[in-house]
Amino acid sequence: MLNNFGPWLGCLVLFRGVASSILPRANDNANGHQWINHDAVVPFTQSAADGLGGDLELRFNPYLWVSGGCDPYPAVDGEGNLGAGLKPTGGGRSGCGAGGKGQVYARRGMSNDRNGIMYSYYTPKVRWAKGDSNGHRHYWASVVVWVNRWGCDEEDITSIWPVGVSYTTDHLNWGTSSAAGGDISFRAADVGLNMPTHAKMQIHDNAMSPFKNADGENIFERTLISWESLPTLAKDALTDVRYEKTQVPFNDANFQAQMDAAYQEAFFVGVAPSKCDPVEGPKKVDTPDDPPVTATTRVPKPQSTDA
């Protein structure tokens, strides 16, 4: 009689194996949304915000080189399905080295009456040393490009330039580099205005830092989707999801706290606040009653460029 259950038992074992490969740890909560394999999440095509705001998002979209660890992947699709991530096992790039153009999430905001644009990248896992305990499923890294406008011509996007760049060095810790101090390099886009406005960055496992080496095919912009352009189902998923070890830095609950943590007054020394209309777009969101813990760190030494 037990022989009759053989095929069913085989299916059960197979199902449990497949399910365990996509189910996140117990404390990652999709809050009613669906987890799917990280490499099955369909990215959005490029969609910046309307008007000047979207032009700015594209003008300052960083060029990113992955010098170690996972490629950026899309975190959510148009139906609100979320990438389930990967267990932090194997090599740093095992199972997550084919992100291609990935996705970068852009949102404009302000801190201390100054304008910045946050660019955020999702990776399905992160490891910062050997051993499964030195990493976790899901990770968000971010860059904030702080900008200033010289002049009041709203139609002249070329009057807006970066003054500094903040970037996550480890989870919610921020490092900073001044555009004027030579700490960070910029390059022109391959298309459009031939102006060096795109910060050159690298990510090595959990840490972002400026990239100063020669350009090549491995440093490029990721496909940009603006917070304003996300469809409702995707925006709801990024608002509702709760990761155990990381957070969506640009949703309404976290965005302002992260902008304030990334802000560096030194970027604007000698730069008078603009008397023109602000360029940040929508008004800043209110900080929740219990904002996330954040910190600002000194600029770290760039990571090794050995892939």
Coordinates of C-alpha atoms in Angstrom, one line a residue:
M1 CA 0.0 0.0 0.0
L2 CA 2.8 2.4 0.8
N3 CA 4.1 1.9 -2.8
N4 CA 1.0 3.8 -3.9
F5 CA 2.3 6.9 -2.1
G6 CA 5.7 6.9 -3.8
P7 CA 4.9 9.4 -6.6
W8 CA 3.2 11.7 -4.1
L9 CA 6.1 11.6 -1.7
G10 CA 8.4 12.4 -4.5
C11 CA 6.3 15.4 -5.5
L12 CA 6.2 16.6 -1.9
V13 CA 10.0 16.4 -1.6
L14 CA 10.4 18.3 -4.8
F15 CA 7.8 21.0 -3.8
R16 CA 9.5 21.5 -0.5
G17 CA 12.9 21.9 -2.2
V18 CA 11.5 24.5 -4.6
A19 CA 9.6 26.4 -2.0
S20 CA 12.6 26.6 0.4
S21 CA 14.7 28.1 -2.4
I22 CA 12.4 31.1 -2.7
L23 CA 10.9 31.5 0.7
P24 CA 12.7 34.2 2.8
R25 CA 13.6 33.9 6.4
A26 CA 10.8 34.0 8.9
N27 CA 11.3 37.7 9.8
D28 CA 11.1 38.9 6.2
N29 CA 7.5 39.8 5.8
A30 CA 5.9 40.6 2.4
N31 CA 2.7 41.7 4.2
G32 CA 0.3 40.2 1.7
H33 CA 2.4 40.5 -1.4
Q34 CA 4.0 37.6 -3.2
W35 CA 7.6 36.5 -3.1
I36 CA 9.0 35.2 -6.3
N37 CA 12.5 34.1 -7.4
H38 CA 14.9 37.1 -7.5
D39 CA 15.8 36.4 -11.1
A40 CA 12.2 36.2 -12.2
V41 CA 11.3 39.8 -11.3
V42 CA 10.8 41.7 -14.5
P43 CA 12.4 45.1 -14.4
F44 CA 10.7 48.3 -15.4
T45 CA 11.8 50.0 -18.6
Q46 CA 13.3 53.4 -18.0
S47 CA 10.7 55.8 -16.6
A48 CA 11.8 59.0 -15.0
A49 CA 9.4 61.5 -13.4
D50 CA 7.7 64.1 -15.6
G51 CA 9.2 67.5 -16.4
L52 CA 12.4 69.0 -14.9
G53 CA 12.4 66.5 -12.0
G54 CA 12.7 63.6 -14.4
D55 CA 15.4 65.3 -16.4
L56 CA 17.4 65.8 -13.2
E57 CA 17.0 62.1 -12.2
L58 CA 18.5 61.1 -15.5
R59 CA 21.1 63.8 -15.5
F60 CA 22.7 62.6 -12.3
N61 CA 22.1 58.8 -12.5
P62 CA 25.4 57.3 -11.3
Y63 CA 27.6 55.0 -13.2
L64 CA 28.1 51.9 -11.1
W65 CA 30.8 49.2 -11.1
V66 CA 30.3 46.0 -9.1
S67 CA 33.8 45.1 -7.8
G68 CA 32.5 42.3 -5.6
G69 CA 29.3 40.7 -4.5
C70 CA 25.9 40.6 -6.1
D71 CA 24.8 42.7 -9.1
P72 CA 21.8 44.9 -8.5
Y73 CA 18.5 43.3 -9.4
P74 CA 14.9 44.6 -9.6
A75 CA 13.2 44.4 -6.3
V76 CA 9.6 44.4 -7.4
D77 CA 7.6 44.0 -10.6
G78 CA 4.5 45.7 -12.0
E79 CA 2.2 43.3 -10.2
G80 CA 3.7 44.0 -6.8
N81 CA 5.6 40.7 -6.7
L82 CA 8.8 41.0 -4.6
G83 CA 12.2 39.3 -5.1
A84 CA 12.6 36.6 -2.5
G85 CA 16.4 37.1 -2.3
L86 CA 19.0 34.4 -1.7
K87 CA 20.5 32.7 1.3
P88 CA 24.0 34.2 2.1
T89 CA 25.7 31.0 1.1
G90 CA 28.4 30.1 -1.5
G91 CA 30.5 32.8 -3.1
G92 CA 29.6 36.5 -2.9
R93 CA 28.3 36.4 -6.5
S94 CA 26.9 32.9 -6.6
G95 CA 23.4 33.0 -8.0
C96 CA 23.4 36.8 -8.3
G97 CA 26.0 37.7 -10.9
A98 CA 23.7 38.1 -13.9
G99 CA 21.8 41.3 -13.0
G100 CA 22.6 43.0 -16.3
K101 CA 21.2 46.6 -16.4
G102 CA 19.3 45.7 -13.2
Q103 CA 17.2 48.6 -11.8
V104 CA 17.9 51.8 -9.9
Y105 CA 15.2 53.5 -8.0
A106 CA 15.3 57.4 -8.0
R107 CA 13.6 59.8 -5.7
R108 CA 14.1 63.5 -5.3
G109 CA 14.0 65.3 -1.9
M110 CA 15.4 67.9 0.4
S111 CA 17.3 68.1 3.7
N112 CA 18.2 71.4 5.4
D113 CA 16.6 73.3 2.5
R114 CA 19.1 71.6 0.1
N115 CA 18.2 69.4 -2.9
G116 CA 19.3 65.9 -3.4
I117 CA 18.4 62.8 -5.5
M118 CA 18.5 59.4 -4.0
Y119 CA 19.5 56.4 -6.2
S120 CA 18.9 53.0 -4.6
Y121 CA 20.0 49.5 -5.6
Y122 CA 18.6 46.1 -4.4
T123 CA 20.7 43.0 -4.2
P124 CA 19.2 39.6 -3.3
K125 CA 21.9 38.8 -0.7
V126 CA 25.0 40.4 0.8
R127 CA 28.2 38.9 2.3
W128 CA 31.1 40.9 3.7
A129 CA 33.3 38.0 4.8
K130 CA 33.6 34.2 4.5
G131 CA 31.1 32.3 6.6
D132 CA 27.3 32.1 6.3
S133 CA 26.9 34.3 9.4
N134 CA 28.7 37.2 7.7
G135 CA 25.8 38.1 5.4
H136 CA 22.1 37.9 5.0
R137 CA 19.2 37.7 2.5
H138 CA 18.2 41.1 0.9
Y139 CA 20.2 44.3 0.8
W140 CA 19.7 47.9 -0.2
A141 CA 22.5 50.3 -1.0
S142 CA 22.0 54.0 -1.9
V143 CA 23.7 57.1 -3.3
V144 CA 22.5 60.6 -2.8
V145 CA 23.7 63.2 -5.3
W146 CA 23.4 66.7 -3.8
V147 CA 22.9 69.5 -6.3
N148 CA 22.7 73.2 -6.6
R149 CA 21.4 75.6 -9.2
W150 CA 23.4 78.6 -10.4
G151 CA 20.9 80.9 -11.9
C152 CA 17.1 81.0 -12.0
D153 CA 16.3 79.8 -15.6
E154 CA 14.0 76.9 -15.0
E155 CA 14.4 75.7 -18.6
D156 CA 18.2 75.5 -18.3
I157 CA 19.0 72.1 -16.8
T158 CA 22.7 72.8 -17.4
S159 CA 22.7 75.4 -14.6
I160 CA 22.2 72.5 -12.0
W161 CA 25.4 70.7 -10.9
P162 CA 26.4 68.3 -8.2
V163 CA 28.2 69.6 -5.1
G164 CA 28.7 66.3 -3.3
V165 CA 27.8 62.7 -3.1
S166 CA 26.7 60.6 -0.1
Y167 CA 26.7 56.8 -0.2
T168 CA 26.0 53.9 2.1
T169 CA 29.1 52.3 3.4
D170 CA 27.4 49.6 5.4
H171 CA 23.6 49.2 5.8
L172 CA 22.4 52.6 7.1
N173 CA 25.8 54.2 7.5
W174 CA 26.7 57.0 5.1
G175 CA 30.0 58.2 3.7
T176 CA 30.5 61.4 1.8
S177 CA 32.7 62.9 -1.0
S178 CA 32.8 66.5 -2.1
A179 CA 32.5 67.2 -5.8
A180 CA 34.9 70.1 -5.4
G181 CA 37.6 68.3 -3.4
G182 CA 38.5 65.7 -6.1
D183 CA 37.3 62.9 -3.9
I184 CA 34.9 61.7 -6.6
S185 CA 35.0 61.5 -10.4
F186 CA 32.1 62.3 -12.8
R187 CA 31.6 61.3 -16.4
A188 CA 29.3 62.3 -19.2
A189 CA 26.5 60.1 -20.4
D190 CA 26.9 58.1 -23.6
V191 CA 23.8 59.9 -25.0
G192 CA 22.3 63.4 -24.5
L193 CA 24.2 66.3 -23.0
N194 CA 27.9 65.8 -23.0
M195 CA 28.5 67.0 -19.5
P196 CA 30.3 65.2 -16.6
T197 CA 27.4 65.0 -14.2
H198 CA 27.2 61.2 -13.5
A199 CA 29.1 60.2 -10.3
K200 CA 31.3 57.1 -10.8
M201 CA 30.7 54.7 -8.0
Q202 CA 31.5 51.1 -7.1
I203 CA 29.9 48.6 -4.8
H204 CA 31.9 45.9 -3.1
D205 CA 29.6 43.5 -1.1
N206 CA 27.9 45.9 1.4
A207 CA 30.0 49.0 0.8
M208 CA 29.7 51.7 -1.8
S209 CA 32.6 54.1 -2.5
P210 CA 33.8 56.4 -5.3
F211 CA 35.3 54.7 -8.4
K212 CA 38.3 56.5 -9.8
N213 CA 39.7 54.0 -12.3
A214 CA 39.5 54.2 -16.0
D215 CA 36.1 53.7 -17.6
G216 CA 35.2 50.4 -19.2
E217 CA 32.3 48.2 -20.1
N218 CA 31.7 47.1 -16.5
I219 CA 30.8 50.5 -15.2
F220 CA 27.4 51.7 -16.5
E221 CA 24.1 53.2 -15.5
R222 CA 21.3 50.9 -14.3
T223 CA 17.8 51.2 -15.7
L224 CA 16.1 54.0 -13.8
I225 CA 12.6 54.0 -12.5
S226 CA 11.4 57.0 -10.5
W227 CA 9.4 56.6 -7.3
E228 CA 6.8 58.9 -9.0
S229 CA 6.6 56.5 -12.0
L230 CA 6.1 53.3 -10.1
P231 CA 2.6 51.7 -10.6
T232 CA 0.5 51.5 -7.5
L233 CA 0.9 47.8 -7.0
A234 CA 4.7 48.1 -7.0
K235 CA 4.8 51.2 -4.8
D236 CA 2.4 49.5 -2.3
A237 CA 4.7 46.4 -2.2
L238 CA 7.8 48.5 -1.5
T239 CA 5.8 50.4 1.2
D240 CA 4.5 47.3 2.9
V241 CA 7.4 44.9 2.8
R242 CA 9.5 44.5 6.0
Y243 CA 12.9 43.0 5.6
E244 CA 14.6 41.6 8.7
K245 CA 18.1 43.0 8.0
T246 CA 17.5 46.0 5.7
Q247 CA 14.9 48.5 4.6
V248 CA 13.6 50.2 1.5
P249 CA 15.3 53.5 1.9
F250 CA 13.1 55.6 -0.4
N251 CA 9.6 54.7 0.7
D252 CA 7.6 57.2 2.7
A253 CA 8.4 55.7 6.0
N254 CA 12.2 55.9 5.6
F255 CA 13.0 58.4 2.9
Q256 CA 13.3 61.7 4.9
A257 CA 15.3 60.1 7.8
Q258 CA 17.8 58.7 5.2
M259 CA 18.0 62.1 3.4
D260 CA 18.7 63.8 6.7
A261 CA 21.3 61.2 7.6
A262 CA 23.0 61.5 4.2
Y263 CA 23.2 65.3 4.3
Q264 CA 26.6 66.9 4.7
E265 CA 26.7 70.7 5.4
A266 CA 30.3 70.9 4.1
F267 CA 29.0 70.3 0.6
F268 CA 27.4 73.7 0.6
V269 CA 30.1 75.8 2.3
G270 CA 30.1 79.1 0.4
V271 CA 27.1 78.1 -1.6
A272 CA 24.1 80.4 -0.8
P273 CA 20.7 78.8 -0.8
S274 CA 18.9 79.4 -4.1
K275 CA 16.3 82.1 -4.1
C276 CA 14.7 80.4 -7.1
D277 CA 12.0 77.8 -7.0
P278 CA 13.3 74.5 -5.5
V279 CA 14.2 71.7 -7.9
E280 CA 13.4 68.7 -5.7
G281 CA 9.8 68.1 -7.0
P282 CA 7.2 66.9 -4.4
K283 CA 7.3 68.2 -0.9
K284 CA 9.4 66.1 1.6
V285 CA 7.5 63.5 3.5
D286 CA 7.0 63.6 7.3
T287 CA 9.4 61.6 9.3
P288 CA 7.7 58.7 11.2
D289 CA 7.4 58.8 14.9
D290 CA 10.0 56.0 15.2
P291 CA 12.5 56.7 12.4
P292 CA 15.3 54.1 11.6
V293 CA 18.6 54.5 13.3
T294 CA 21.1 56.1 11.0
A295 CA 24.7 57.3 11.1
T296 CA 27.2 59.2 9.0
T297 CA 30.8 58.0 8.6
R298 CA 34.0 59.4 7.2
V299 CA 34.9 58.6 3.7
P300 CA 36.3 55.0 3.6
K301 CA 39.2 54.0 1.5
P302 CA 38.0 52.6 -1.9
Q303 CA 37.6 48.8 -2.0
S304 CA 40.0 46.7 -4.0
T305 CA 39.1 46.8 -7.7
D306 CA 39.8 43.1 -8.1
A307 CA 36.5 41.5 -9.3

